[in-house]
Amino acid sequence: MFSVDDVADTTTAHIQIAYEGAAEEFAWILPVATEPHVLLSTDRLFQELDWRTRTQFQLDVVERWHCTGSRGYGYGYDAAGVADTGSTFSSSSNGGGVQVVSQDQVGPYDTVVLRARSATELLDWLQANDYSLPDTLDAVLTPYIAEESYFVALKLHKDTDVGALQPVAIQYPGQGVSIPIQLTSVAATPDMRLHVYVAGKSRAVPDSYLHVTVNDLVVDWFSRGANYDDAITVAADEAGGQAFATDYSGSSDIMKDVLFRPGQFDIQALASAPDAYAFFDELLRQGFIGDAQLLALFRQYLPAPAGVDEQDFYNCLRCYQPQVDQIPFDAPAFAAAIDEAIVTPLRDAQQMLDRNPHLSRLTSSVSPHEMTVDPTFVFNPDMDQDISNTRGATLEMLCGMGGEWSSAPRRLVLADGRAYDLPSEDWFRDAGTTEYEYLSELMSHYALVIEDTSSSGQGVVLADFTQEAFDEAAAFNERQADAEAKGCGCSTGGVAGSVALLPLVGLVLRRRRNG
């Protein structure tokens, strides 16, 4: 999640970290173009952003005239699916080719900001100072060394549990929005999903990557768009493997007062709690329970006694009163830790969103061999600013007057006006196939439009298959009508009378690139 502050001329990158393994083996490194400042962020920022901006697919079902009989068998109705980069490097007085710019403890992390003459020297320094990073990073760090980047490195503070991990916010001068994907490639999986949020003055678009508009036809409307992630993967591959689709572009008001509102939390009331029971009751009253960071703080300030199940203990402190009363409890220290780890990040994230009028969400899918260029993003005030995350299509039931719902022919109408005549529900049930499989032969392009976007003007269109898609729809419907006129009904299928016989289930994968 990136936000750009025009007034302060700074960019803040909020980064969620996932890790499995021993606490002493955790280490993390990030290159930044200008000297950064490390802050704590919050998981709730990412949870709420995802919930409020994820793409939803709504298939509206309408009757043409009047239908009788039961209403459908396989899908819902009206349901939404769910520093100066040109400066010269100068080594510090500690010798060697590594400059220690700053060191600090931020929440559960020991942090250091470094610059280095070579990747080898950088890794040697980090490993010597107990940052558990592999030698294989050498090659992917080298391009950032050449650009004279700063490097933020994190490790967990001594005796800190993995459960204390939380997102961080990296704030740096300038307005550059970039993901160091080349560094990610050493631990990436095939078709790794990327969700990028950018808050700023206008819509954010990819600069170093291309932009794609996903073809609505390739979405499985009858499963509420369950294949949308796969559709983006194929669309990005059609654009060369380095492309993003826009899921949402619009007002940041969808996040107003979601993370924090004035007067929501009362740290002083927590600090003045006379005992652990009153403290816990006050946490409940203020709505803290359920925060991802709270368990880690409980383990530090009110640890469960040996042999007692944590969940049982924290769910009923009074059930363990003799043990609780033996634990030294420091309400002011616990309250201060909550303020630092939970309240302050929530307040800062909310203020960040409130300062920026526009929010964009972009999604891609990138494999390690495609991670040769870092994705960068810019603001473009000239392109369409409003892209809803709710996508719609209509299914028309062509019953006539009093025709049976399940035996009526149907028409799927997409938002851009393309229409596809479909057999009845009964036909699909008898044929043992689905509407998505039936239409798959028409899905020759997952990326309907591929364009090169920048900070001004409209995107430069590199490929536009819109007219071809309309022509295919018209030809498809003509074949349907011809089959009907010959007395074949719909039982022959929509494409050359053979759709029901074709093994189409896996066609969504046929557009994938091979390495």
Coordinates of C-alpha atoms in Angstrom, one line a residue, residues 5-488:
D5 CA 2.0 13.3 0.2
D6 CA 2.3 16.2 -2.3
V7 CA 2.7 18.8 0.4
A8 CA 5.5 17.0 2.4
D9 CA 6.9 15.5 -0.9
T10 CA 7.1 12.1 0.7
T11 CA 6.0 8.6 -0.1
T12 CA 5.0 6.0 2.5
A13 CA 4.9 2.2 1.6
H14 CA 2.9 0.0 4.0
I15 CA 4.1 -3.6 3.7
Q16 CA 2.5 -6.7 5.2
I17 CA 5.0 -9.4 6.2
A18 CA 4.3 -13.1 6.3
Y19 CA 6.8 -15.6 7.8
E20 CA 7.0 -19.2 8.9
G21 CA 10.0 -20.4 10.9
A22 CA 12.1 -19.7 14.0
A23 CA 12.1 -16.2 15.3
E24 CA 15.9 -16.0 15.4
E25 CA 16.0 -16.9 11.7
F26 CA 13.7 -14.1 10.6
A27 CA 15.2 -11.3 8.5
W28 CA 13.9 -9.0 5.8
I29 CA 15.5 -6.5 3.5
L30 CA 14.1 -3.8 1.2
P31 CA 15.9 -1.4 -1.2
V32 CA 14.7 2.2 -1.2
A33 CA 15.8 5.0 -3.6
T34 CA 16.1 7.7 -0.9
E35 CA 16.9 7.6 2.9
P36 CA 13.9 6.0 4.6
H37 CA 12.3 6.2 8.1
V38 CA 10.8 3.0 9.5
L39 CA 7.4 3.0 11.3
L40 CA 4.9 0.4 12.4
S41 CA 1.8 -0.3 10.3
T42 CA -1.3 -2.5 10.9
D43 CA -2.8 -5.6 9.5
R44 CA -6.2 -4.0 9.6
L45 CA -5.2 -1.6 6.9
F46 CA -4.8 -4.5 4.5
Q47 CA -7.8 -6.4 5.7
E48 CA -10.1 -3.5 5.3
L49 CA -8.6 -2.4 1.9
D50 CA -9.1 -5.9 0.6
W51 CA -12.6 -6.2 1.9
R52 CA -13.8 -2.8 0.5
T53 CA -12.0 -2.9 -2.9
R54 CA -12.0 -6.5 -4.0
T55 CA -13.7 -7.1 -7.3
Q56 CA -17.3 -8.4 -7.0
F57 CA -19.4 -9.9 -9.8
Q58 CA -23.1 -9.5 -9.8
L59 CA -25.3 -11.5 -12.3
D60 CA -28.8 -9.9 -12.4
V61 CA -31.5 -12.3 -13.6
V62 CA -34.5 -10.8 -15.3
E63 CA -37.6 -12.4 -16.8
R64 CA -38.7 -11.4 -20.3
W65 CA -42.5 -11.5 -19.9
H66 CA -43.4 -14.1 -17.4
C67 CA -41.9 -17.4 -16.2
T68 CA -43.4 -20.2 -14.3
G69 CA -41.7 -23.0 -12.3
S70 CA -38.7 -23.1 -10.0
R71 CA -36.1 -20.3 -10.1
G72 CA -32.7 -21.7 -11.1
Y73 CA -30.5 -24.5 -9.9
G74 CA -26.9 -23.5 -10.0
Y75 CA -26.4 -19.8 -9.3
G76 CA -27.7 -17.0 -7.1
Y77 CA -29.7 -14.0 -8.2
D78 CA -28.7 -10.4 -7.6
A79 CA -25.7 -11.8 -5.6
A80 CA -22.3 -10.3 -5.4
G81 CA -19.3 -12.5 -5.3
V82 CA -17.5 -12.3 -3.5
A83 CA 17.8 11.8 -0.2
D84 CA 19.3 12.7 -3.3
T85 CA 19.7 9.7 -5.5
G86 CA 22.6 11.3 -7.3
S87 CA 24.7 11.8 -4.2
T88 CA 28.1 10.1 -4.0
F89 CA 28.5 7.1 -1.7
S90 CA 30.8 7.6 1.2
S91 CA 31.7 4.9 3.6
S92 CA 31.4 5.4 7.4
S93 CA 34.3 5.5 9.8
N94 CA 33.8 1.8 10.7
G95 CA 35.7 0.8 7.6
G96 CA 34.8 -1.5 4.8
G97 CA 32.3 -0.9 2.0
V98 CA 29.1 -0.6 4.1
Q99 CA 27.7 2.7 5.5
V100 CA 25.4 2.4 8.5
V101 CA 23.0 5.3 8.0
S102 CA 20.8 4.6 11.1
Q103 CA 19.8 1.9 13.6
D104 CA 16.7 1.7 15.7
Q105 CA 14.2 -0.6 17.5
V106 CA 10.7 -0.2 16.0
G107 CA 8.1 -2.2 17.8
P108 CA 9.3 -5.9 17.7
Y109 CA 12.0 -5.2 15.2
D110 CA 15.7 -4.3 15.2
T111 CA 16.1 -2.1 12.2
V112 CA 19.1 -0.8 10.3
V113 CA 19.4 1.4 7.2
L114 CA 22.5 0.7 5.1
R115 CA 24.3 1.7 1.9
A116 CA 27.0 -0.5 0.4
R117 CA 29.6 -0.6 -2.4
S118 CA 28.8 -4.2 -3.3
A119 CA 26.2 -6.8 -2.7
T120 CA 28.8 -9.1 -1.2
E121 CA 29.9 -6.6 1.4
L122 CA 26.3 -5.7 2.2
L123 CA 25.4 -9.4 2.9
D124 CA 28.6 -10.0 4.8
W125 CA 27.7 -7.1 7.1
L126 CA 24.1 -8.3 7.6
Q127 CA 25.1 -11.9 8.3
A128 CA 27.8 -10.8 10.7
N129 CA 25.2 -8.8 12.6
D130 CA 22.8 -11.7 12.9
Y131 CA 20.5 -10.9 10.0
S132 CA 19.8 -14.3 8.6
L133 CA 19.8 -13.7 4.8
P134 CA 21.0 -16.2 2.2
D135 CA 24.0 -15.7 0.0
T136 CA 21.7 -16.2 -3.0
L137 CA 20.6 -12.6 -2.7
D138 CA 23.9 -11.4 -4.0
A139 CA 22.8 -11.3 -7.7
V140 CA 19.4 -9.7 -7.2
L141 CA 20.9 -7.0 -4.8
T142 CA 23.5 -6.0 -7.4
P143 CA 21.1 -3.8 -9.6
Y144 CA 20.0 -1.8 -6.5
I145 CA 23.7 -1.4 -5.4
A146 CA 24.4 0.1 -8.8
E147 CA 21.6 2.6 -8.3
E148 CA 23.1 3.6 -5.0
S149 CA 20.0 2.5 -3.1
Y150 CA 19.5 2.6 0.6
F151 CA 18.6 -0.8 2.2
V152 CA 16.2 -1.3 5.1
A153 CA 16.8 -4.5 7.0
L154 CA 14.7 -6.0 9.8
K155 CA 15.1 -8.8 12.3
L156 CA 13.1 -9.6 15.4
H157 CA 14.3 -8.1 18.7
K158 CA 16.0 -10.6 21.0
D159 CA 13.5 -12.8 22.9
T160 CA 10.6 -11.6 20.6
D161 CA 8.1 -14.3 19.4
V162 CA 7.2 -14.7 15.7
G163 CA 3.6 -13.8 16.7
A164 CA 4.8 -10.2 17.3
L165 CA 5.4 -9.7 13.5
Q166 CA 3.4 -6.8 12.2
P167 CA 3.4 -4.7 9.0
V168 CA 5.8 -1.8 8.7
A169 CA 5.6 1.5 7.0
I170 CA 8.7 2.8 5.1
Q171 CA 8.6 6.6 4.6
Y172 CA 11.0 8.2 2.2
P173 CA 11.5 11.6 0.4
G174 CA 10.1 12.0 -3.1
Q175 CA 7.0 10.6 -4.9
G176 CA 8.3 7.4 -6.4
V177 CA 6.0 4.4 -6.1
S178 CA 7.9 1.2 -6.9
I179 CA 8.0 -2.5 -5.9
P180 CA 11.4 -4.1 -5.8
I181 CA 10.1 -7.3 -7.5
Q182 CA 13.6 -8.3 -8.7
L183 CA 14.6 -8.9 -5.1
T184 CA 11.4 -10.9 -4.5
S185 CA 12.2 -13.3 -7.3
V186 CA 14.5 -15.4 -5.1
A187 CA 11.6 -16.6 -3.0
A188 CA 8.7 -16.2 -5.4
T189 CA 6.2 -18.8 -6.5
P190 CA 4.8 -19.2 -10.1
D191 CA 2.1 -16.7 -10.9
M192 CA 2.5 -15.0 -7.6
R193 CA -0.4 -12.7 -6.9
L194 CA 0.3 -8.9 -6.5
H195 CA -2.3 -6.6 -5.0
V196 CA -1.1 -3.0 -5.0
Y197 CA -3.0 -0.1 -3.4
V198 CA -2.1 3.5 -4.1
A199 CA -3.6 6.6 -2.4
G200 CA -3.0 10.0 -3.9
K201 CA -4.4 12.9 -5.9
S202 CA -5.8 10.9 -8.8
R203 CA -5.9 7.5 -10.4
A204 CA -2.7 5.4 -10.2
V205 CA -1.6 3.5 -13.3
P206 CA 1.4 1.2 -14.1
D207 CA 4.4 3.0 -15.7
S208 CA 7.0 0.3 -16.2
Y209 CA 4.4 -2.4 -16.7
L210 CA 1.5 -2.5 -19.2
H211 CA -2.2 -2.2 -18.3
V212 CA -4.9 -4.7 -19.3
T213 CA -8.6 -4.6 -19.3
V214 CA -9.9 -8.1 -18.6
N215 CA -12.5 -9.5 -21.1
D216 CA -15.8 -9.8 -19.2
L217 CA -16.6 -12.9 -21.2
V218 CA -13.8 -14.9 -19.6
V219 CA -15.3 -14.4 -16.1
D220 CA -17.5 -17.2 -14.9
W221 CA -20.6 -15.2 -14.0
F222 CA -22.4 -18.3 -12.9
S223 CA -19.9 -18.9 -10.1
R224 CA -19.8 -15.2 -9.1
G225 CA -16.4 -14.6 -10.8
A226 CA -14.6 -17.4 -8.8
N227 CA -12.0 -17.6 -11.7
Y228 CA -11.2 -13.9 -11.8
D229 CA -7.6 -14.4 -10.4
D230 CA -6.9 -17.0 -13.0
A231 CA -8.3 -14.6 -15.7
I232 CA -5.9 -11.9 -14.6
T233 CA -3.0 -14.3 -14.8
V234 CA -3.8 -15.3 -18.4
A235 CA -4.5 -11.6 -19.4
A236 CA -1.1 -10.6 -17.9
D237 CA 0.6 -13.4 -19.8
E238 CA -1.0 -12.2 -23.0
A239 CA 0.5 -8.8 -22.4
G240 CA 4.0 -10.4 -22.0
G241 CA 3.8 -11.3 -18.3
Q242 CA 4.3 -7.8 -17.0
A243 CA 0.9 -6.1 -16.7
F244 CA -1.7 -5.0 -14.2
A245 CA -5.5 -4.8 -14.2
T246 CA -7.3 -2.1 -12.3
D247 CA -9.8 -3.5 -9.8
Y248 CA -10.9 -0.2 -8.2
S249 CA -10.3 3.5 -8.8
G250 CA -12.3 6.0 -7.0
S251 CA -12.8 8.0 -3.8
S252 CA -10.9 7.1 -0.7
D253 CA -14.1 7.8 1.3
I254 CA -14.8 4.1 1.2
M255 CA -12.2 4.0 4.0
K256 CA -13.5 7.0 6.0
D257 CA -13.4 6.3 9.8
V258 CA -12.8 2.6 9.1
L259 CA -9.5 2.3 10.9
F260 CA -9.7 5.1 13.4
R261 CA -12.0 7.9 14.6
P262 CA -11.3 10.6 17.3
G263 CA -12.3 9.4 20.7
Q264 CA -12.5 5.7 19.7
F265 CA -9.7 4.6 22.1
D266 CA -8.9 5.7 25.6
I267 CA -5.4 4.7 26.5
Q268 CA -5.6 6.6 29.9
A269 CA -8.5 4.4 30.9
L270 CA -6.4 1.3 30.2
A271 CA -3.4 2.7 32.1
S272 CA -5.5 3.4 35.2
A273 CA -7.1 -0.1 35.4
P274 CA -6.5 -1.4 38.9
D275 CA -5.9 -5.0 37.9
A276 CA -5.7 -7.4 34.9
Y277 CA -9.4 -8.1 35.0
A278 CA -10.5 -4.5 34.8
F279 CA -7.9 -4.0 32.1
F280 CA -9.3 -6.9 30.0
D281 CA -12.9 -5.6 30.5
E282 CA -11.8 -2.1 29.3
L283 CA -10.2 -3.7 26.2
L284 CA -13.5 -5.3 25.4
R285 CA -15.4 -2.1 25.9
Q286 CA -13.1 -0.2 23.5
G287 CA -13.3 -2.9 20.9
F288 CA -9.6 -4.0 21.0
I289 CA -10.3 -7.8 21.2
G290 CA -9.6 -9.4 17.9
D291 CA -6.7 -7.2 16.8
A292 CA -3.8 -9.3 15.4
Q293 CA -1.2 -7.7 17.5
L294 CA -2.9 -8.0 20.8
L295 CA -2.1 -11.6 21.5
A296 CA 1.6 -10.9 21.1
L297 CA 1.3 -8.1 23.7
F298 CA -0.6 -10.3 26.1
R299 CA 2.2 -12.9 25.9
Q300 CA 4.6 -10.2 26.9
Y301 CA 2.6 -8.4 29.7
L302 CA 0.2 -11.2 30.9
P303 CA 1.7 -14.5 29.9
A304 CA -0.4 -17.7 30.3
P305 CA 0.9 -19.9 33.2
A306 CA 2.9 -23.0 32.3
G307 CA 0.6 -25.9 31.4
V308 CA -2.4 -23.7 30.8
D309 CA -3.9 -23.4 27.3
E310 CA -3.6 -19.8 26.0
Q311 CA -7.0 -19.7 24.5
D312 CA -8.7 -20.9 27.6
F313 CA -6.6 -18.5 29.8
Y314 CA -7.3 -15.3 27.8
N315 CA -11.0 -16.2 27.2
C316 CA -11.6 -16.5 31.0
L317 CA -9.0 -14.8 33.2
R318 CA -11.3 -15.1 36.3
C319 CA -11.3 -18.8 35.8
Y320 CA -7.6 -18.8 36.6
Q321 CA -7.7 -16.1 39.3
P322 CA -5.1 -17.7 41.7
Q323 CA -2.6 -17.9 38.8
V324 CA -3.5 -14.4 37.4
D325 CA -3.0 -12.8 40.9
Q326 CA 0.5 -14.2 41.0
I327 CA 1.6 -12.5 37.7
P328 CA 3.0 -9.0 38.1
F329 CA 0.8 -6.8 36.1
D330 CA 1.8 -3.3 34.8
A331 CA -1.2 -1.6 33.4
P332 CA 0.5 1.6 32.3
A333 CA 3.3 -0.3 30.5
F334 CA 0.7 -2.5 28.8
A335 CA -1.4 0.5 27.8
A336 CA 1.6 2.3 26.4
A337 CA 2.6 -0.8 24.3
I338 CA -1.0 -0.9 22.9
D339 CA -0.8 2.7 22.0
E340 CA 2.5 2.2 20.1
A341 CA 1.7 -1.1 18.4
I342 CA -2.0 -0.7 17.7
V343 CA -3.5 2.7 18.2
T344 CA -0.8 4.8 16.6
P345 CA -0.5 2.7 13.4
L346 CA -4.3 2.8 13.0
R347 CA -4.4 6.6 13.5
D348 CA -1.5 7.2 11.1
A349 CA -3.0 4.9 8.5
Q350 CA -6.4 6.6 8.7
Q351 CA -4.8 10.1 8.5
M352 CA -2.9 8.9 5.4
L353 CA -6.1 7.8 3.7
D354 CA -7.9 11.0 4.8
R355 CA -5.2 13.2 3.3
N356 CA -5.5 11.5 -0.1
P357 CA -8.7 11.9 -2.1
H358 CA -8.2 9.0 -4.5
L359 CA -7.6 5.3 -4.0
S360 CA -6.5 2.8 -6.7
R361 CA -6.2 -1.0 -6.4
L362 CA -4.3 -2.9 -9.1
T363 CA -3.7 -6.6 -9.5
S364 CA -1.2 -8.7 -11.4
S365 CA 0.3 -12.2 -11.4
V366 CA 4.0 -12.5 -11.9
S367 CA 6.3 -15.6 -12.1
P368 CA 10.0 -15.5 -11.1
H369 CA 11.3 -15.5 -14.7
E370 CA 9.1 -12.4 -15.3
M371 CA 10.5 -10.4 -12.4
T372 CA 13.2 -8.6 -14.5
V373 CA 11.7 -5.1 -14.1
D374 CA 10.4 -3.4 -11.0
P375 CA 6.8 -2.3 -11.3
T376 CA 6.5 1.5 -10.9
F377 CA 3.3 3.5 -10.7
V378 CA 2.3 7.1 -11.5
F379 CA -0.8 9.3 -11.1
N380 CA -2.7 10.0 -14.3
P381 CA -5.5 12.7 -14.0
D382 CA -6.5 12.3 -17.6
M383 CA -7.7 8.7 -17.7
D384 CA -11.1 7.6 -16.4
Q385 CA -10.9 8.2 -12.7
D386 CA -13.8 6.0 -11.6
I387 CA -13.7 2.2 -12.0
S388 CA -16.1 0.4 -9.8
N389 CA -15.0 -2.8 -8.1
T390 CA -18.6 -4.1 -8.7
R391 CA -18.9 -5.6 -12.2
G392 CA -22.3 -6.6 -13.5
A393 CA -23.9 -8.7 -16.2
T394 CA -27.6 -9.6 -16.9
L395 CA -29.1 -13.0 -17.6
E396 CA -32.4 -12.7 -19.5
M397 CA -34.9 -15.5 -19.1
L398 CA -36.8 -15.7 -22.4
C399 CA -39.9 -17.5 -21.1
G400 CA -42.5 -15.6 -23.2
M401 CA -45.9 -15.6 -21.5
G402 CA -46.1 -18.3 -18.9
G403 CA -43.2 -20.4 -20.2
E404 CA -41.4 -22.7 -17.9
W405 CA -38.3 -21.1 -16.2
S406 CA -36.1 -24.2 -16.4
S407 CA -36.8 -24.9 -20.1
A408 CA -36.6 -21.3 -21.3
P409 CA -33.8 -20.2 -23.6
R410 CA -31.6 -17.4 -22.1
R411 CA -29.4 -14.6 -23.1
L412 CA -26.2 -13.4 -21.2
V413 CA -25.7 -9.7 -21.7
L414 CA -22.4 -8.1 -20.6
A415 CA -21.9 -4.6 -19.4
D416 CA -20.5 -3.4 -22.8
G417 CA -23.6 -4.7 -24.7
R418 CA -22.3 -8.0 -26.0
A419 CA -25.0 -10.7 -25.8
Y420 CA -24.8 -14.5 -26.0
D421 CA -27.7 -16.7 -26.5
L422 CA -27.7 -19.8 -24.2
P423 CA -29.8 -22.9 -24.0
S424 CA -32.0 -23.6 -21.0
E425 CA -31.1 -24.7 -17.6
D426 CA -32.6 -28.1 -18.3
W427 CA -30.4 -28.5 -21.4
F428 CA -27.2 -27.8 -19.4
R429 CA -28.2 -30.2 -16.7
D430 CA -28.9 -33.0 -19.2
A431 CA -25.7 -32.2 -21.2
G432 CA -23.5 -32.3 -18.0
T433 CA -21.8 -29.1 -18.8
T434 CA -21.8 -25.5 -17.6
E435 CA -22.4 -22.1 -19.2
Y436 CA -18.8 -21.2 -18.7
E437 CA -17.6 -24.3 -20.5
Y438 CA -20.2 -23.7 -23.2
L439 CA -18.8 -20.3 -24.0
S440 CA -15.1 -21.2 -23.6
E441 CA -14.4 -21.6 -27.3
L442 CA -15.1 -17.9 -27.7
M443 CA -12.5 -16.9 -25.1
S444 CA -9.7 -16.2 -27.5
H445 CA -8.5 -13.1 -25.7
Y446 CA -8.5 -12.7 -21.9
A447 CA -7.0 -9.2 -22.2
L448 CA -9.6 -7.3 -24.2
V449 CA -7.4 -4.2 -24.3
I450 CA -3.6 -3.9 -23.7
E451 CA -2.3 -0.4 -23.3
D452 CA 0.8 1.5 -22.2
T453 CA -0.1 4.0 -19.6
S454 CA 1.9 7.0 -18.2
S455 CA 1.4 10.1 -16.1
S456 CA -0.7 12.0 -18.7
G457 CA -3.0 11.5 -21.5
Q458 CA -4.9 8.3 -22.5
G459 CA -3.1 5.0 -22.6
V460 CA -1.4 4.1 -25.8
V461 CA -3.4 1.1 -27.1
L462 CA -1.2 -1.7 -28.2
A463 CA -4.0 -4.2 -28.8
D464 CA -7.7 -3.9 -28.8
F465 CA -9.9 -6.9 -29.4
T466 CA -13.2 -5.3 -28.6
Q467 CA -14.6 -5.3 -32.2
E468 CA -13.4 -8.9 -32.7
A469 CA -15.3 -9.9 -29.5
F470 CA -18.5 -8.3 -30.7
D471 CA -18.1 -10.0 -34.1
E472 CA -17.6 -13.3 -32.4
A473 CA -20.7 -12.8 -30.3
A474 CA -22.8 -12.0 -33.4
A475 CA -21.5 -15.1 -35.3
F476 CA -22.1 -17.3 -32.2
N477 CA -25.7 -16.1 -32.0
E478 CA -26.2 -16.7 -35.8
R479 CA -25.1 -20.3 -35.4
Q480 CA -27.5 -20.7 -32.5
A481 CA -30.4 -19.3 -34.7
D482 CA -29.4 -21.5 -37.6
A483 CA -29.5 -24.6 -35.5
E484 CA -32.9 -23.6 -34.1
A485 CA -34.3 -22.9 -37.6
K486 CA -33.2 -26.4 -38.7
G487 CA -35.1 -27.9 -35.9
C488 CA -32.1 -28.9 -33.8

